[in-house]
Coordinates of C-alpha atoms in Angstrom, one line a residue:
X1 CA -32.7 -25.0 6.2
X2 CA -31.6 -22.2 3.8
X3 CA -32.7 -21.6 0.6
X4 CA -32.1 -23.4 -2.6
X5 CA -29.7 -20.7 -4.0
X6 CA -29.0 -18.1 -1.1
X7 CA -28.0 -15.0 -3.8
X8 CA -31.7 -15.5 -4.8
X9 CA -33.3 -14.5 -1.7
X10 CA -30.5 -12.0 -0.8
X11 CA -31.2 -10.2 -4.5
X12 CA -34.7 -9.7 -3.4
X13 CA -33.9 -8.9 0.1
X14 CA -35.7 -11.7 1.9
X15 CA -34.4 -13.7 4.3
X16 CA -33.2 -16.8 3.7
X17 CA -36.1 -18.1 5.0
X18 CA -37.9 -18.0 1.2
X19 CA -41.2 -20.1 0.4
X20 CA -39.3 -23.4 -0.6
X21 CA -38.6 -24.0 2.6
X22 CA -41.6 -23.4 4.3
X23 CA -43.3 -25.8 2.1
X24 CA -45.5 -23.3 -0.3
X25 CA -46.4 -24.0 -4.0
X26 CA -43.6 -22.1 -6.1
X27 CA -44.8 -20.1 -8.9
X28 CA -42.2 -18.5 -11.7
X29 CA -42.7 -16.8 -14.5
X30 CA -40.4 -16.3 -17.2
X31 CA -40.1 -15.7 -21.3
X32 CA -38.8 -17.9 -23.7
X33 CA -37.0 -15.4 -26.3
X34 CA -36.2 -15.9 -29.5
X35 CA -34.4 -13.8 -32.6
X36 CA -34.4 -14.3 -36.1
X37 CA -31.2 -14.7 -38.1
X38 CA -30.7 -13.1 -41.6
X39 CA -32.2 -16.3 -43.5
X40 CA -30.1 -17.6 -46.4
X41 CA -31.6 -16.8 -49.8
X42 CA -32.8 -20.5 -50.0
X43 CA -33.9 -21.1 -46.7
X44 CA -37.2 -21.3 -44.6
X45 CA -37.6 -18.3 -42.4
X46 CA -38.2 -20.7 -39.4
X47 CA -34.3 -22.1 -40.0
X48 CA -33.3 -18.8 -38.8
X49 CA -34.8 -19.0 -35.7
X50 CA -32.5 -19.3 -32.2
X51 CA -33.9 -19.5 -28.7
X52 CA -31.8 -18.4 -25.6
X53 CA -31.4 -20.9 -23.3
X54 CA -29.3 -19.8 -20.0
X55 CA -27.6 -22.5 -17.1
X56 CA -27.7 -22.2 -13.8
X57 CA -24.8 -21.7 -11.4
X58 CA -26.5 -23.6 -9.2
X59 CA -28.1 -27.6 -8.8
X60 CA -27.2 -29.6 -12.0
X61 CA -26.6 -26.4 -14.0
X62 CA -29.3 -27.1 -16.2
X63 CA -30.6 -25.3 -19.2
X64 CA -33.6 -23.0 -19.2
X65 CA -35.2 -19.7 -20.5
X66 CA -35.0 -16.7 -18.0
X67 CA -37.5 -17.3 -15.2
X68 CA -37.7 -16.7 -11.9
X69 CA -40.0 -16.6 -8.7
X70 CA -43.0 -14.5 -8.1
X71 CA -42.8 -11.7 -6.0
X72 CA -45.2 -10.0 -3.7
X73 CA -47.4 -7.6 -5.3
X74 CA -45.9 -8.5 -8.7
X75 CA -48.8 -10.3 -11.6
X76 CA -47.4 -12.7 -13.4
X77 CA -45.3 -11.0 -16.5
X78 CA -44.1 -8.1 -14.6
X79 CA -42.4 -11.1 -13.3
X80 CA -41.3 -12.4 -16.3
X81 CA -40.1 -9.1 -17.4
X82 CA -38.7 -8.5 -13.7
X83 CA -36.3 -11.8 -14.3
X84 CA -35.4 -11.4 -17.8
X85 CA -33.6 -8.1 -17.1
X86 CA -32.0 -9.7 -13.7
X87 CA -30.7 -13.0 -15.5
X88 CA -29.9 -11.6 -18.8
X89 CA -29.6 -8.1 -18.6
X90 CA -32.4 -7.0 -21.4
X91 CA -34.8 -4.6 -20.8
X92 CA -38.6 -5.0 -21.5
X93 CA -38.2 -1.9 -24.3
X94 CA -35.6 -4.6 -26.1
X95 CA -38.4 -7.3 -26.5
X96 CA -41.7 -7.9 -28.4
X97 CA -44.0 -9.9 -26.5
X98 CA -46.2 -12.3 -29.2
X99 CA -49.7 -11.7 -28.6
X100 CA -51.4 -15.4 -28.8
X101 CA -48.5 -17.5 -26.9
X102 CA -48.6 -18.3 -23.0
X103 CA -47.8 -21.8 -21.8
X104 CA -48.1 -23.0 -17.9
X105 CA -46.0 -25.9 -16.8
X106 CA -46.3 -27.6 -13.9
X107 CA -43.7 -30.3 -12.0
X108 CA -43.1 -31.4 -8.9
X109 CA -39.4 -29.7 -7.3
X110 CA -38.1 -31.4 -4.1
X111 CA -41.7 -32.6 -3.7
X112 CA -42.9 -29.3 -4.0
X113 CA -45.7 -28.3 -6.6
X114 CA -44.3 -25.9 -9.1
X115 CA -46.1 -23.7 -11.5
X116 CA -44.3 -21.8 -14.2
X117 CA -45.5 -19.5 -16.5
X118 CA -44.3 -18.3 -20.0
X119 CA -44.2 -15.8 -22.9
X120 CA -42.9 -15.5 -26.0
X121 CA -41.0 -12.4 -26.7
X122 CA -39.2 -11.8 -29.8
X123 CA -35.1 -9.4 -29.6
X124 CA -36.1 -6.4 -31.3
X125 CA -32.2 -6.6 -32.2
X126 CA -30.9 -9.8 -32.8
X127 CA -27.3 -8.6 -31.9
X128 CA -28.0 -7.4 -28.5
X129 CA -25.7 -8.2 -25.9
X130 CA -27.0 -10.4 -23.2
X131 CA -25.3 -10.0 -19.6
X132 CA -25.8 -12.7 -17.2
X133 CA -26.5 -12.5 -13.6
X134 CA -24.3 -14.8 -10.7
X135 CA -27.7 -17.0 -10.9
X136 CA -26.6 -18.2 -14.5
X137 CA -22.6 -19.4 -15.8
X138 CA -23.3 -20.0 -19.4
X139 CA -25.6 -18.6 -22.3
X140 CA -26.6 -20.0 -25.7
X141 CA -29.0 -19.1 -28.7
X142 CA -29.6 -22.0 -30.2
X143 CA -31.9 -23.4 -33.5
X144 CA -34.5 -26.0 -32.0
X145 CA -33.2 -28.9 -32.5
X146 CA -30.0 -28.1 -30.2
X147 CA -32.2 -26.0 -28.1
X148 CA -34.3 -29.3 -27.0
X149 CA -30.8 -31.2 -26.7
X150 CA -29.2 -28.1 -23.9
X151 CA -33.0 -28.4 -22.1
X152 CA -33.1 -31.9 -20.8
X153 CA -36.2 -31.4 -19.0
X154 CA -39.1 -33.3 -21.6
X155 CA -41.6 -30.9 -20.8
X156 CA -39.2 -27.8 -22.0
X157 CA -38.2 -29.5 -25.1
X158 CA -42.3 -29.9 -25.6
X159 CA -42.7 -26.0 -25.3
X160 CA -39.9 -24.9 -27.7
X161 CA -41.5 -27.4 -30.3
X162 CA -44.5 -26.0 -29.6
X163 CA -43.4 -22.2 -30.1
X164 CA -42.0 -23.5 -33.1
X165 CA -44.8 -24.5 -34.3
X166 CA -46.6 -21.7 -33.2
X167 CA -43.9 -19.2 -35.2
X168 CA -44.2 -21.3 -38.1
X169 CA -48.2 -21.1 -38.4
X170 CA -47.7 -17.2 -38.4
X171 CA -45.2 -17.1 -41.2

């Protein structure tokens, strides 16, 4: 049996052999980044809020924030980092990571426990260019309401209403 998407193990330099098959709990890590929009003089500053969402290549080509598998020796958001610069090309130096904000998911995956972990990071620049890897076909920042529409997954569309509200309770 070969992996679930073969370009992931070859990027890493495993063998196709990777720990989905061999029946191990998965754990990813990943950031859900946001930027802020010039807000319109009679606006909320939460309207101008958009959240990158990315789609696979792969499976149903659904809709999530960069994230990405563990590796060894790697803690948890060097990983996150780690897959944000491999799936959407921006570098840790480009992001503020919100101090307060971690969320862990968990879900079943081909009956296989999974674990993912997340941050919040905020584009320093809200006009950088993001440049996707062959993991991912499509990007989109998007405000919350069509960012919970694009993630399907009920537990997703939970978080970004939660980081939502956790944005809105700093303002």
């Amino acid at each position: 049996m070969m992996c679930w998407f073969p370009a992931h193990c070859r990027a890493r330099k495993q063998s196709s052999w990777c720990g989905w098959q061999r029946g191990m709990a998965v754990r990813a890590c990943g950031l859900i980044i946001y930027r802020r929009l010039q807000p319109a003089p009679s606006s909320k500053v939460t309207d101008s809020i958009e959240y990158l969402l990315l789609q696979t290549s792969y499976g149903t080509h659904h809709w999530t924030p960069p994230k990405g598998h563990v590796d060894p020796g790697e803690d948890d958001l060097q990983t996150a980092f780690r897959e944000t610069q491999e799936e959407a090309g921006l570098q840790a130096s480009q992001l503020t990571l919100i101090e307060g904000y971690k969320k862990e998911l968990h879900y079943p995956v081909r009956g296989k426990p999974k674990t993912v972990v997340y941050w919040l990071a905020e584009m320093k620049d809200c006009n950088t260019e993001i440049k996707l890897s062959e993991e991912h076909q499509a990007f989109q920042w998007l405000k919350l309401e069509d960012a919970c529409k694009f993630a399907e997954y009920e537990d997703m569309q939970a978080t970004l209403k939660e980081v939502h509200q956790f944005l809105c309770s700093r303002e």
